[in-house]
Coordinates of C-alpha atoms and ligand atoms in Angstrom, one line a residue:
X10 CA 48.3 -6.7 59.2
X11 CA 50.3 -9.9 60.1
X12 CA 53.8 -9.5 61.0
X13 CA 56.0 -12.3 59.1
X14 CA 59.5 -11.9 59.8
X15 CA 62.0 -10.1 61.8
X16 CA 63.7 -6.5 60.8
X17 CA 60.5 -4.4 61.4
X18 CA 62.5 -1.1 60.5
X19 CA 64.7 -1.3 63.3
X20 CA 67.6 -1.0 61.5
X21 CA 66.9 2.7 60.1
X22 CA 66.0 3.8 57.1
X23 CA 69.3 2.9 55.3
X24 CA 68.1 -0.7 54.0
X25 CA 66.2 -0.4 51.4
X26 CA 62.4 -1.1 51.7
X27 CA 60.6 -3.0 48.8
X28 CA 56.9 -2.9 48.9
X29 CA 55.5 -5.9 46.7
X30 CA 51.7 -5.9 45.0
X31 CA 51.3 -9.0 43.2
X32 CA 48.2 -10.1 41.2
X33 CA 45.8 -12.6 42.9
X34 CA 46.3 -15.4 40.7
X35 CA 48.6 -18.5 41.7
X36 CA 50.9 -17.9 38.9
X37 CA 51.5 -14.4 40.0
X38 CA 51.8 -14.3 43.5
X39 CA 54.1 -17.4 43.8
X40 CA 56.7 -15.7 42.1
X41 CA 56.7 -12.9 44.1
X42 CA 56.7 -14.9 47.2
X43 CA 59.9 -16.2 46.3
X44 CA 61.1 -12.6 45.3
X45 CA 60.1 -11.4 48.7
X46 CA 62.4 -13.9 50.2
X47 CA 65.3 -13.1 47.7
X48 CA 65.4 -10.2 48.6
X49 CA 65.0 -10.2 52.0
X50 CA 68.2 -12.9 52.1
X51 CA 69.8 -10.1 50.6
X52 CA 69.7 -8.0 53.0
X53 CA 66.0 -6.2 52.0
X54 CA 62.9 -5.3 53.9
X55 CA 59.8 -6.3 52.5
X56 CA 56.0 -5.2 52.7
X57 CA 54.3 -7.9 50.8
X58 CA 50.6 -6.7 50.0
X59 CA 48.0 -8.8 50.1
X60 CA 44.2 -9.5 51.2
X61 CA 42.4 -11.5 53.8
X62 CA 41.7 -14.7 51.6
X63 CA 45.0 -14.7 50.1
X64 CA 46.9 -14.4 53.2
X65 CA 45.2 -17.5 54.4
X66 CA 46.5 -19.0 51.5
X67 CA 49.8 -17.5 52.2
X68 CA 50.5 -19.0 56.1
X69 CA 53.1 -21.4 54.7
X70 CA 55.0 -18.9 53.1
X71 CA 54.4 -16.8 56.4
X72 CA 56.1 -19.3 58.8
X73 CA 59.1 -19.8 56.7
X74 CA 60.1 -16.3 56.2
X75 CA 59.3 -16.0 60.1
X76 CA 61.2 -19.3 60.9
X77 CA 64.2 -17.8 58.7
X78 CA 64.0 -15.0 60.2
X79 CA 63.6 -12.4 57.3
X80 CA 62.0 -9.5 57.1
X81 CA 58.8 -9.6 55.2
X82 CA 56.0 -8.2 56.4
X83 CA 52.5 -9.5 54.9
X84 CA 50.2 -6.5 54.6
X85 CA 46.6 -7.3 54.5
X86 CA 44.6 -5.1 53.1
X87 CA 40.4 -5.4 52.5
X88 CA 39.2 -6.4 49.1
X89 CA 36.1 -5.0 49.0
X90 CA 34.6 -7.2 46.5
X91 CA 30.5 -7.1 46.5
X92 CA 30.7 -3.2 46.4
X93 CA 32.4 -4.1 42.6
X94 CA 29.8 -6.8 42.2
X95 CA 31.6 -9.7 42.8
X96 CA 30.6 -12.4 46.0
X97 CA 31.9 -11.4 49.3
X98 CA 35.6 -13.6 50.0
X99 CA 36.4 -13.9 45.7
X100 CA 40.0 -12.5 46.1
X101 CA 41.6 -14.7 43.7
X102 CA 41.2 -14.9 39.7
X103 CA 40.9 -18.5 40.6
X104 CA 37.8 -17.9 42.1
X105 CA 36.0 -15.9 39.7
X106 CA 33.2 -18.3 38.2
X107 CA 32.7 -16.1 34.8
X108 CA 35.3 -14.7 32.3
X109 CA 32.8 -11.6 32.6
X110 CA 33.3 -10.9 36.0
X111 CA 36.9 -10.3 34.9
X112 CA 36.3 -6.5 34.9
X113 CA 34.9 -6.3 38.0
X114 CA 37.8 -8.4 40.2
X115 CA 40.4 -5.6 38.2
X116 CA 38.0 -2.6 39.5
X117 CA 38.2 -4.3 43.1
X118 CA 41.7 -4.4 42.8
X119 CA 42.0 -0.7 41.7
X120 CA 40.0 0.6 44.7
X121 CA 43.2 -1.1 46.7
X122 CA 44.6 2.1 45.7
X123 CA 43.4 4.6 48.7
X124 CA 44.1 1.9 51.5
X125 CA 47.7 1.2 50.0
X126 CA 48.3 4.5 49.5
X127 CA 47.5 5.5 53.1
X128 CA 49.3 2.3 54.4
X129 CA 52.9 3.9 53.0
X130 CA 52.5 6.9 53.7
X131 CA 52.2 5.7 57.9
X132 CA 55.8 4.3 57.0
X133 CA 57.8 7.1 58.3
X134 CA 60.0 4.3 60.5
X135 CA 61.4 3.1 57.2
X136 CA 59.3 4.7 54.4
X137 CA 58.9 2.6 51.2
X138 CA 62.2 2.8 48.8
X139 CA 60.3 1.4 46.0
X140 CA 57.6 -0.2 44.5
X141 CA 57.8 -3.6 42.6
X142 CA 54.1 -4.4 41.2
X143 CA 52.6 -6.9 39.1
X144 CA 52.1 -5.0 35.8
X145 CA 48.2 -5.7 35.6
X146 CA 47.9 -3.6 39.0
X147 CA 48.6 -0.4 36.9
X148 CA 47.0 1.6 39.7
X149 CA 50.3 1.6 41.9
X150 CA 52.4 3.9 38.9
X151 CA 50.3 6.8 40.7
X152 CA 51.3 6.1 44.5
X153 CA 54.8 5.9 43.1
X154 CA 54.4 9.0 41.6
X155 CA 52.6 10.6 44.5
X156 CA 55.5 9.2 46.6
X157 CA 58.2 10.3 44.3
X158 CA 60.0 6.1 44.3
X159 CA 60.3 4.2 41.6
X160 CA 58.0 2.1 40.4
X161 CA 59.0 -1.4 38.8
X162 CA 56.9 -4.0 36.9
X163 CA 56.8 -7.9 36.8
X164 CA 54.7 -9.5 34.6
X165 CA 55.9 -13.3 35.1
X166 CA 56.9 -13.3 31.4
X167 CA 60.5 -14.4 30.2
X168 CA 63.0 -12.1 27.9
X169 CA 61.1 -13.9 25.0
X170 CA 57.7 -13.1 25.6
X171 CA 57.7 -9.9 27.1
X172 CA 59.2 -9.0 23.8
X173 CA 56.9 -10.1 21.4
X174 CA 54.0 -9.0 23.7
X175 CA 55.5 -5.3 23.4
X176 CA 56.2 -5.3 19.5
X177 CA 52.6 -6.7 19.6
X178 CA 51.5 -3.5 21.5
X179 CA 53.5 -0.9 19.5
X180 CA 52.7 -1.8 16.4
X181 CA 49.4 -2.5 16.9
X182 CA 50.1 -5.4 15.1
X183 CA 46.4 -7.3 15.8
X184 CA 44.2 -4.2 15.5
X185 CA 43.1 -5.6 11.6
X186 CA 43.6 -8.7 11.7
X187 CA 40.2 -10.4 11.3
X188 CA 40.9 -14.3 11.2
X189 CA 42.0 -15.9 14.6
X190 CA 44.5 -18.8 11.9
X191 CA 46.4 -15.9 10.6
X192 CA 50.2 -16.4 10.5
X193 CA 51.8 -13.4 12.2
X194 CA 55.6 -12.6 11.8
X195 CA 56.7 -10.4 14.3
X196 CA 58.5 -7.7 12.6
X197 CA 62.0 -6.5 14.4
X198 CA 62.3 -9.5 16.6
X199 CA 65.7 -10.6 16.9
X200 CA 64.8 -14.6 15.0
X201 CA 62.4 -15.3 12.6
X202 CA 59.1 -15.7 14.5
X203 CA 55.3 -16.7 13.2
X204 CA 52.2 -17.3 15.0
X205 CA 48.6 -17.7 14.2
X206 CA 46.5 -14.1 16.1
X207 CA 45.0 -17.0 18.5
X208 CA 48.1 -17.9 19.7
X209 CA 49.6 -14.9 20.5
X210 CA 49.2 -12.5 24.0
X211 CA 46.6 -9.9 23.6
X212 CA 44.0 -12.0 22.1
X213 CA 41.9 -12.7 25.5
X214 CA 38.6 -11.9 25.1
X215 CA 37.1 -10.4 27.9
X216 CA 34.9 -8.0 27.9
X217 CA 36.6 -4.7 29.5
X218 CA 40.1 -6.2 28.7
X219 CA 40.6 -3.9 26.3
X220 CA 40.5 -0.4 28.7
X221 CA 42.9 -2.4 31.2
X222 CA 45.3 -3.2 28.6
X223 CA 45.6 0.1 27.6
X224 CA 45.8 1.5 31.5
X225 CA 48.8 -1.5 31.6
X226 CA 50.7 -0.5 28.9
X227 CA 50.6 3.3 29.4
X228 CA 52.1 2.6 32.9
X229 CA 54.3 0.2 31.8
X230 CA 56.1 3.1 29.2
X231 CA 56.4 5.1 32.3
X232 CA 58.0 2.5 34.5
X233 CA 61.4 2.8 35.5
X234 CA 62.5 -0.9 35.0
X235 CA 61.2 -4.6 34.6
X236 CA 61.7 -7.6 36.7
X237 CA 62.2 -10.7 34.9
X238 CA 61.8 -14.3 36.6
X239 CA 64.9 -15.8 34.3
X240 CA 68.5 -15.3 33.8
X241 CA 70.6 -14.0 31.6
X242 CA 72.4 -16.8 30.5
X243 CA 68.9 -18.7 29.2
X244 CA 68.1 -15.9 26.8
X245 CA 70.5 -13.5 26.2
X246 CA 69.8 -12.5 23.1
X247 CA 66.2 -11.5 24.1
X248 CA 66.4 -10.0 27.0
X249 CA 69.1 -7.5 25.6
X250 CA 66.8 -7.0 22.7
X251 CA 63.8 -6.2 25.1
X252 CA 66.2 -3.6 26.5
X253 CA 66.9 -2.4 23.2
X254 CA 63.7 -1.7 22.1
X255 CA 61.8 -1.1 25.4
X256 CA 64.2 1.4 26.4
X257 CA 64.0 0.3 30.1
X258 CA 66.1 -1.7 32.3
X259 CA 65.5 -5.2 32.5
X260 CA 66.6 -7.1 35.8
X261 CA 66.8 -10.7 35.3
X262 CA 66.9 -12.4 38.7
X263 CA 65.7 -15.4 38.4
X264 CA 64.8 -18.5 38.6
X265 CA 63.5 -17.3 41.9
X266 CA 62.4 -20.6 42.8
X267 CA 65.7 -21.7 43.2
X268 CA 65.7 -20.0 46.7
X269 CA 64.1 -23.2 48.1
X270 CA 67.1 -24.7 46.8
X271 CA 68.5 -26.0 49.8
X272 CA 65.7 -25.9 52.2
X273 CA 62.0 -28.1 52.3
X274 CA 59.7 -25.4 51.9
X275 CA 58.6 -26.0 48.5
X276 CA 55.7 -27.8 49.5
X277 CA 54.4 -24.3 51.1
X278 CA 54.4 -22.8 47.7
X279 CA 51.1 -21.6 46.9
X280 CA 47.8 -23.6 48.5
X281 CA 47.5 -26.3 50.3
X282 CA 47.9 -29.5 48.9
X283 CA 44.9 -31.9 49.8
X284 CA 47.0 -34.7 49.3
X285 CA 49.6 -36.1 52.2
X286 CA 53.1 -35.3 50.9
X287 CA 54.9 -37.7 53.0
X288 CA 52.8 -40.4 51.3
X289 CA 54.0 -38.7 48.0
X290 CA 57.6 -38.6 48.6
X291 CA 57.5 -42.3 49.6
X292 CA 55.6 -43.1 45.9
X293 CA 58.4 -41.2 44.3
X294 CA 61.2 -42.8 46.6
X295 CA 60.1 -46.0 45.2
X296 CA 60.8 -45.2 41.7
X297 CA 64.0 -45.2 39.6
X298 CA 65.8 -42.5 39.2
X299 CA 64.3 -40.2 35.9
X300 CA 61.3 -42.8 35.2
X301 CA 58.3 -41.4 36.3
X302 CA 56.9 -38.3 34.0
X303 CA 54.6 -35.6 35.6
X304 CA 52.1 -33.9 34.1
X305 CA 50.1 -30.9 35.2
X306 CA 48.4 -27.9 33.8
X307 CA 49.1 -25.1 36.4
X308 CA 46.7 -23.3 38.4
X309 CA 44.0 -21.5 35.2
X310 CA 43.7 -23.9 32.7
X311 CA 40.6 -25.2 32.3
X312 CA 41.5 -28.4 30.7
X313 CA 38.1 -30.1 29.2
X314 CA 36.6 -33.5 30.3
X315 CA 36.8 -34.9 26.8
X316 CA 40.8 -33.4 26.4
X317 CA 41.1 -35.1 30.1
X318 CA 40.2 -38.4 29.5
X319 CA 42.1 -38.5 26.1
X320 CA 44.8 -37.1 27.6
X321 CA 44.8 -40.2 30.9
X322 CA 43.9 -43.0 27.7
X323 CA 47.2 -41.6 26.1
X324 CA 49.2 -41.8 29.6
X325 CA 47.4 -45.5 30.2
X326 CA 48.8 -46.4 26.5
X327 CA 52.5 -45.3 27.2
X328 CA 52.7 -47.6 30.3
X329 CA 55.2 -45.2 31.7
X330 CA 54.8 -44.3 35.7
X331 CA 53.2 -41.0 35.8
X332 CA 52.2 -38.3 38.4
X333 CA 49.1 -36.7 36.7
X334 CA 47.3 -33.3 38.4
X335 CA 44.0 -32.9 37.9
X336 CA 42.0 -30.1 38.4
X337 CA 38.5 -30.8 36.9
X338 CA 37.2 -30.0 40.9
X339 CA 33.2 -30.6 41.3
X340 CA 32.6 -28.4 37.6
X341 CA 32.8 -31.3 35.9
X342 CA 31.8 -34.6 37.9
X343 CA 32.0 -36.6 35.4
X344 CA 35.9 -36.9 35.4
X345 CA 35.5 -38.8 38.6
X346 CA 33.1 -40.6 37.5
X347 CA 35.4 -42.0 34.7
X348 CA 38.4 -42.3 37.0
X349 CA 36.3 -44.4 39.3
X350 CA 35.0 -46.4 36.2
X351 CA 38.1 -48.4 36.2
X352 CA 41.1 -46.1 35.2
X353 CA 42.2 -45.4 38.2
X354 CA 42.4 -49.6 38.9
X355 CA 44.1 -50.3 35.8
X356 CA 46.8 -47.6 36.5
X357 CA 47.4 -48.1 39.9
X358 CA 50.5 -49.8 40.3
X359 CA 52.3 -47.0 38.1
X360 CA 50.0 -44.1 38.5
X361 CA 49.4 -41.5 40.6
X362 CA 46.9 -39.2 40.6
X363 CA 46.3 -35.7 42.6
X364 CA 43.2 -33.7 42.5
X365 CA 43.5 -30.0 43.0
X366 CA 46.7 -28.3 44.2
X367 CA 49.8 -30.5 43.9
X368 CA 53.3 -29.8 45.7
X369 CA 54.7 -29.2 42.2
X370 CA 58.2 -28.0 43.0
X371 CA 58.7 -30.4 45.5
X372 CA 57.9 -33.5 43.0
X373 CA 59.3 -31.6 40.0
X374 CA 62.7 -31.6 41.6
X375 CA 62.6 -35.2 42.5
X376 CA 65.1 -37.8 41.0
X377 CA 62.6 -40.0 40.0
X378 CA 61.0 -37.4 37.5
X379 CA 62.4 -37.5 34.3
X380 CA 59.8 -35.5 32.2
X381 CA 57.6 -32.7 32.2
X382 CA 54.1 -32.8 30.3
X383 CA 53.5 -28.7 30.8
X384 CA 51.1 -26.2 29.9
X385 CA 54.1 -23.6 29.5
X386 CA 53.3 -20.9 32.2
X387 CA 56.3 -19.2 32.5
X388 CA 56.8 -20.3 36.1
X389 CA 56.0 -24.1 35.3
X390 CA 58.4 -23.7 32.4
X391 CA 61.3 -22.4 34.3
X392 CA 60.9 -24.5 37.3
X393 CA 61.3 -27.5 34.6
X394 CA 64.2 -26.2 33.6
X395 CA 65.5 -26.0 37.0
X396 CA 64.5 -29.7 37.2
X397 CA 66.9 -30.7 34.4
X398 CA 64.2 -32.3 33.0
X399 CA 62.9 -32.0 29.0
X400 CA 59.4 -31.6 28.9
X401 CA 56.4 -31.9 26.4
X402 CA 54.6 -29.2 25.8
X403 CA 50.8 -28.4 25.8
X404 CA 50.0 -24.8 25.7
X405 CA 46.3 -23.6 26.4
X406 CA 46.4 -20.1 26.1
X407 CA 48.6 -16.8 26.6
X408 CA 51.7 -16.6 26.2
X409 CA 52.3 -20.4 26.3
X410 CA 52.7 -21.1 22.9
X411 CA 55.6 -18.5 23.2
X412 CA 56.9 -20.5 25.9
X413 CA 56.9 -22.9 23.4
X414 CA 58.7 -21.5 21.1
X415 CA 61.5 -21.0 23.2
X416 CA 61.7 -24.3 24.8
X417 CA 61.2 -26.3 21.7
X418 CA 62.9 -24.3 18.9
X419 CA 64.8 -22.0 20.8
X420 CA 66.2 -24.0 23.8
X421 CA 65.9 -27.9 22.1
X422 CA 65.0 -28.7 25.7
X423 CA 61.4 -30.5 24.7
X424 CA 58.9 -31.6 22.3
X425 CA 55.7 -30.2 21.1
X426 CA 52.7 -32.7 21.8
X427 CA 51.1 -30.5 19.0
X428 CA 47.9 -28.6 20.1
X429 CA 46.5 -26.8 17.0
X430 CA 44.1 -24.9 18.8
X431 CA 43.5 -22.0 22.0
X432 CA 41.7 -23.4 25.1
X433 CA 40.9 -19.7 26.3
X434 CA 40.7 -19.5 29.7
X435 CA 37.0 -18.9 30.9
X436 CA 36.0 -20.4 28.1
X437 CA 34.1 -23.7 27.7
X438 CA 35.8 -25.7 24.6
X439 CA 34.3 -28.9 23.8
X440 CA 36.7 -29.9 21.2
X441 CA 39.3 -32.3 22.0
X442 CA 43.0 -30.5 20.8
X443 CA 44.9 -33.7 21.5
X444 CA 44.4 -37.2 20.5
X445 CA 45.9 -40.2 22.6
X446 CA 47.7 -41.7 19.8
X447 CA 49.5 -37.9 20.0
X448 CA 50.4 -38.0 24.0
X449 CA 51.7 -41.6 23.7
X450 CA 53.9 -40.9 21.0
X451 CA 55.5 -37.7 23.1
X452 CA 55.6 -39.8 26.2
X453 CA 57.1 -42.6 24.6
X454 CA 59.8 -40.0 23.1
X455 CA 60.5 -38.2 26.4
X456 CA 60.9 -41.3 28.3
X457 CA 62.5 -43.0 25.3
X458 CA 66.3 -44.4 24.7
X459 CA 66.5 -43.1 21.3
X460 CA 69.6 -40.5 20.6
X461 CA 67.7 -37.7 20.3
X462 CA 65.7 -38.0 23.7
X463 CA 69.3 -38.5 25.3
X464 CA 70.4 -35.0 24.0
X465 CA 67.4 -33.5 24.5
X466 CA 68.2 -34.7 28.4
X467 CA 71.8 -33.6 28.5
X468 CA 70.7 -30.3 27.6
X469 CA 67.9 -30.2 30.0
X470 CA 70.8 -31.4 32.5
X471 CA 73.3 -28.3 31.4
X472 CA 70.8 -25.8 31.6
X473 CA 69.5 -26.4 34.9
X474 CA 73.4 -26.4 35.6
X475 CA 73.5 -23.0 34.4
X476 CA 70.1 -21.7 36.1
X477 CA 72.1 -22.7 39.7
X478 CA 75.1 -21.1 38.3
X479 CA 73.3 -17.6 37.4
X480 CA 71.4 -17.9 41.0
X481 CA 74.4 -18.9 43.1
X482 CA 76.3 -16.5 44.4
X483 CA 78.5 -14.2 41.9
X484 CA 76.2 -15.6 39.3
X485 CA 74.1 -13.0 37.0
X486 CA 71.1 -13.1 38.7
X487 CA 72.5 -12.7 42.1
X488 CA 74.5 -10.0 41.3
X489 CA 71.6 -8.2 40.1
X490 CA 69.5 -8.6 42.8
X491 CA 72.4 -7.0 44.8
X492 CA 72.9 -4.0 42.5
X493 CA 68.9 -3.7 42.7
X494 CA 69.0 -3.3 46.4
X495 CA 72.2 -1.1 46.4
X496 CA 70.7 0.8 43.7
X497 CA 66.8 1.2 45.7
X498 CA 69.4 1.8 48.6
X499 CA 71.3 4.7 47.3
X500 CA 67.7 6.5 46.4
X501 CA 66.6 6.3 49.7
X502 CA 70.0 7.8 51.4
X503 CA 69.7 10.6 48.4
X504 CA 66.3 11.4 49.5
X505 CA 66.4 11.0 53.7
Ligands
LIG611 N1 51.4 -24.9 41.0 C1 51.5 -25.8 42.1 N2 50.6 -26.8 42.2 C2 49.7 -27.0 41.3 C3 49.5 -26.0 40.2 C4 50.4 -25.0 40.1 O1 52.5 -25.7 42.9 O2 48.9 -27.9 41.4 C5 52.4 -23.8 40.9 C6 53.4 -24.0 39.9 O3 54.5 -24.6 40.6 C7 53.8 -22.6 39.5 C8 52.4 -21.9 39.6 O4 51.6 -22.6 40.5 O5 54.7 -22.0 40.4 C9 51.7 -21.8 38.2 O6 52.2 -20.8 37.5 P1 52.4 -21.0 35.9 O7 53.0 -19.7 35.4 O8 53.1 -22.2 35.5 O9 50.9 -21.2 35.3 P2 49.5 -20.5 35.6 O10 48.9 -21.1 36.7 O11 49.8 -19.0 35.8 O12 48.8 -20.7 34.3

């Protein structure tokens, strides 16, 4: 167990005591290292759960909560991953080399139970107030029970998504459908909404997905609320509506990365970058203000080598300055091989590319980005939008191309690039679902002077206006987290 911050329960049981089990995957566990520290700055202990390889991964978070002095505690618990089948040290969904081994890392996970369980229950300094757990560990709405605290979800999904994924659910709505280009409408969602099956949540196919989706959703009906990494003001209408028909509170309290605001710790977000960030920051420092666009797939998709070369012709073609991620990693060698084969020399005076794990908040947020080229993960998505930045979007899989949705028809804060088809993650497409001609075009647009690229930037401006303004203080989202902690808070004194 590594001790992170300060607080270790010496203030009595009185402050309320969050215990924190996200998923091992990137876009899970960022999140929730930035919730640990919201709430924590609000006054909150944390126990942040975790396992050896991922608290490697975590010592940058670890030294800032300690240097800030908050009180989150990393928990490390061992991941006993051979006894499931797996290779000894896989701890991350990252790591897994086969979508079939997907079963296997959720079984590991599961057998967490016992150890967490028998962790808590040594708390009796400052016993656990509640428990706030990434939805897929559905094995934590028994320790809740067994503890008698509440037990809230997260899922990383926005107001938008989380919706459609739960009228998906109830109504069974993809049980019969047979063709993967069917156009769904999602019946009692608050706009008119159509997708093809392929492109809506659900649709992973992995074999034993289906008995964890059902274990999630049963736990989810009994959880006693929802946190949700937006704010109110972005998607009102939605995130009552999920309310509405969920029948369980919904605390928006994001965009949690806006607690590295005012600080420099977003380059400790997630792994390490390979890359110097110093050396980045000067790059970027040299550029004008809103001329360089960024591109980068988040921390899953698995973007081809045909889709990746297209995709660097396309950025080549636009002759715009670029920061371009690339995570193609020794699977597929020859991406290097074509970067060395005279790309990366014809590009170099306006290009930069990083391989592996970029700094991606810390270069989002730069002045001299002025667009986004996402894959829609709901984290990528909202950290744009904290950017003030409009962004092009390229959805793989999930619930991207709901993301989409919302930030192209919804929000009006981007443009489509136009993928027709799913690149499921695990899975190993050839085909390529975007042509050059297509990412030069929505480059050229983004980065354009034409009227509508200038609205689509003052809106991109306002709304990042209105994310600070929701996370500042008296805004929605930090009044929530307060009445979260007063309300976890209150439980606890009714209890002790
Ligand atoms: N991220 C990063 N550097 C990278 C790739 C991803 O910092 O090179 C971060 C990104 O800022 C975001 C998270 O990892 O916070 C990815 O989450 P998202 O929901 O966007 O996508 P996912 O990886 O889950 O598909």
């Amino acid at each position: 167990m590594t001790f992170a911050g300060s607080g270790d329960g010496e203030s009595g049981s009185e402050r309320a005591h969050f215990v924190l089990v996200p998923m091992m995957a990137q876009g899970h566990t960022i999140p929730m290292t930035d919730m640990a520290r919201l709430l924590a700055e609000h006054g909150a202990q944390v126990s942040f759960i975790t396992t050896p390889v991922n608290a490697a991964r975590l010592e940058g978070f670890a030294a800032d909560v300690k240097a800030a002095g908050l009180a989150v505690q990393l928990v490390e618990l061992h991941f006993p991953a051979a006894e499931f089948g797996l290779p000894d040290g896989c701890e991350n969904l990252d790591m897994i080399q086969s979508k079939n081994l997907f079963l296997n890392f959720m079984e590991t996970c599961a057998a967490l139970q016992e150890p967490l369980m028998a962790y808590l229950r040594e708390q009796q300094r400052s016993p656990p107030s509640c428990i706030i757990s990434d939805m897929m560990h559905w094995w934590t709405g028994d320790i809740a029970r067994e503890l008698g605290i509440p037990r809230l979800t997260f899922s990383g999904f926005c107001g938008f998504s989380s919706l459609v994924r739960y009228i998906i659910f109830h109504n069974n709505l993809l049980e019969h459908v047979t063709d993967d280009n069917e156009l769904i409408t999602i019946p009692g969602f608050p706009t008119l909404l159509e997708l093809t099956k392929a492109k809506l949540p659900g649709t992973l196919c992995v074999p034993g997905m289906e008995q964890i989706r059902e274990k999630m959703y049963e736990e989810e009906l009994r959880c006693d609320g929802e946190i949700t990494n937006s704010f109110k003001e972005l998607e009102t209408l939605y995130i009552e509506s999920y309310e509405q028909i969920a029948r369980k509170k919904v605390w928006t309290i994001g965009p949690m990365c806006l607690c590295h605001r005012n600080s420099n710790t977003t380059a400790a977000r997630g792994n390490k970058a390979p890359m110097d960030e110093a050396q980045c920051l000067q790059w970027l420092d040299s550029r004008k203000p809103g001329s360089v666009i960024f591109v980068s797939f988040g921390s899953l998709a698995c973007t081809t080598p045909q889709q990746i070369v297209e995709l660097g012709l396309g950025l080549e073609a636009s002759k715009k300055p670029f920061i371009w991620v690339i995570k193609a990693g020794p699977k597929f060698p020859e991406v290097e091989e074509w970067l060395a084969d005279g790309f990366e020399e014809r590009v170099k005076d306006r290009g930069m590319i990083i391989r592996g794990w970029a700094p991606q908040v810390m270069i989002l947020w730069h002045q001299a980005i002025g667009g986004f080229v996402t894959h829609c993960g709901w984290n990528s998505t909202i950290e744009g939008i904290c950017a003030g930045v409009p962004m092009i979007t390229w959805p793989h899989f999930a619930e991207q191309f709901l993301n989409e949705k919302l930030v192209v028809d919804v929000l009006k804060l981007g443009v489509e690039v136009g993928v027709q088809g799913v690149t499921q993650w695990g899975s190993e497409q050839q085909e390529v679902m975007v042509t050059r001609d297509a990412v030069e075009t929505a480059v050229n647009t983004l980065m354009g002077e034409g009227e509508a690229t200038e609205e689509l930037r003052m809106r991109a401006e306002d709304c990042a206006i209105k994310a600070r303004r929701a996370f500042d203080e008296e805004g929605s989202s930090y009044n929530n987290v307060r009445l979260l902690i007063q309300e976890m808070e209150n439980k606890t004194n009714a209890c002790g």
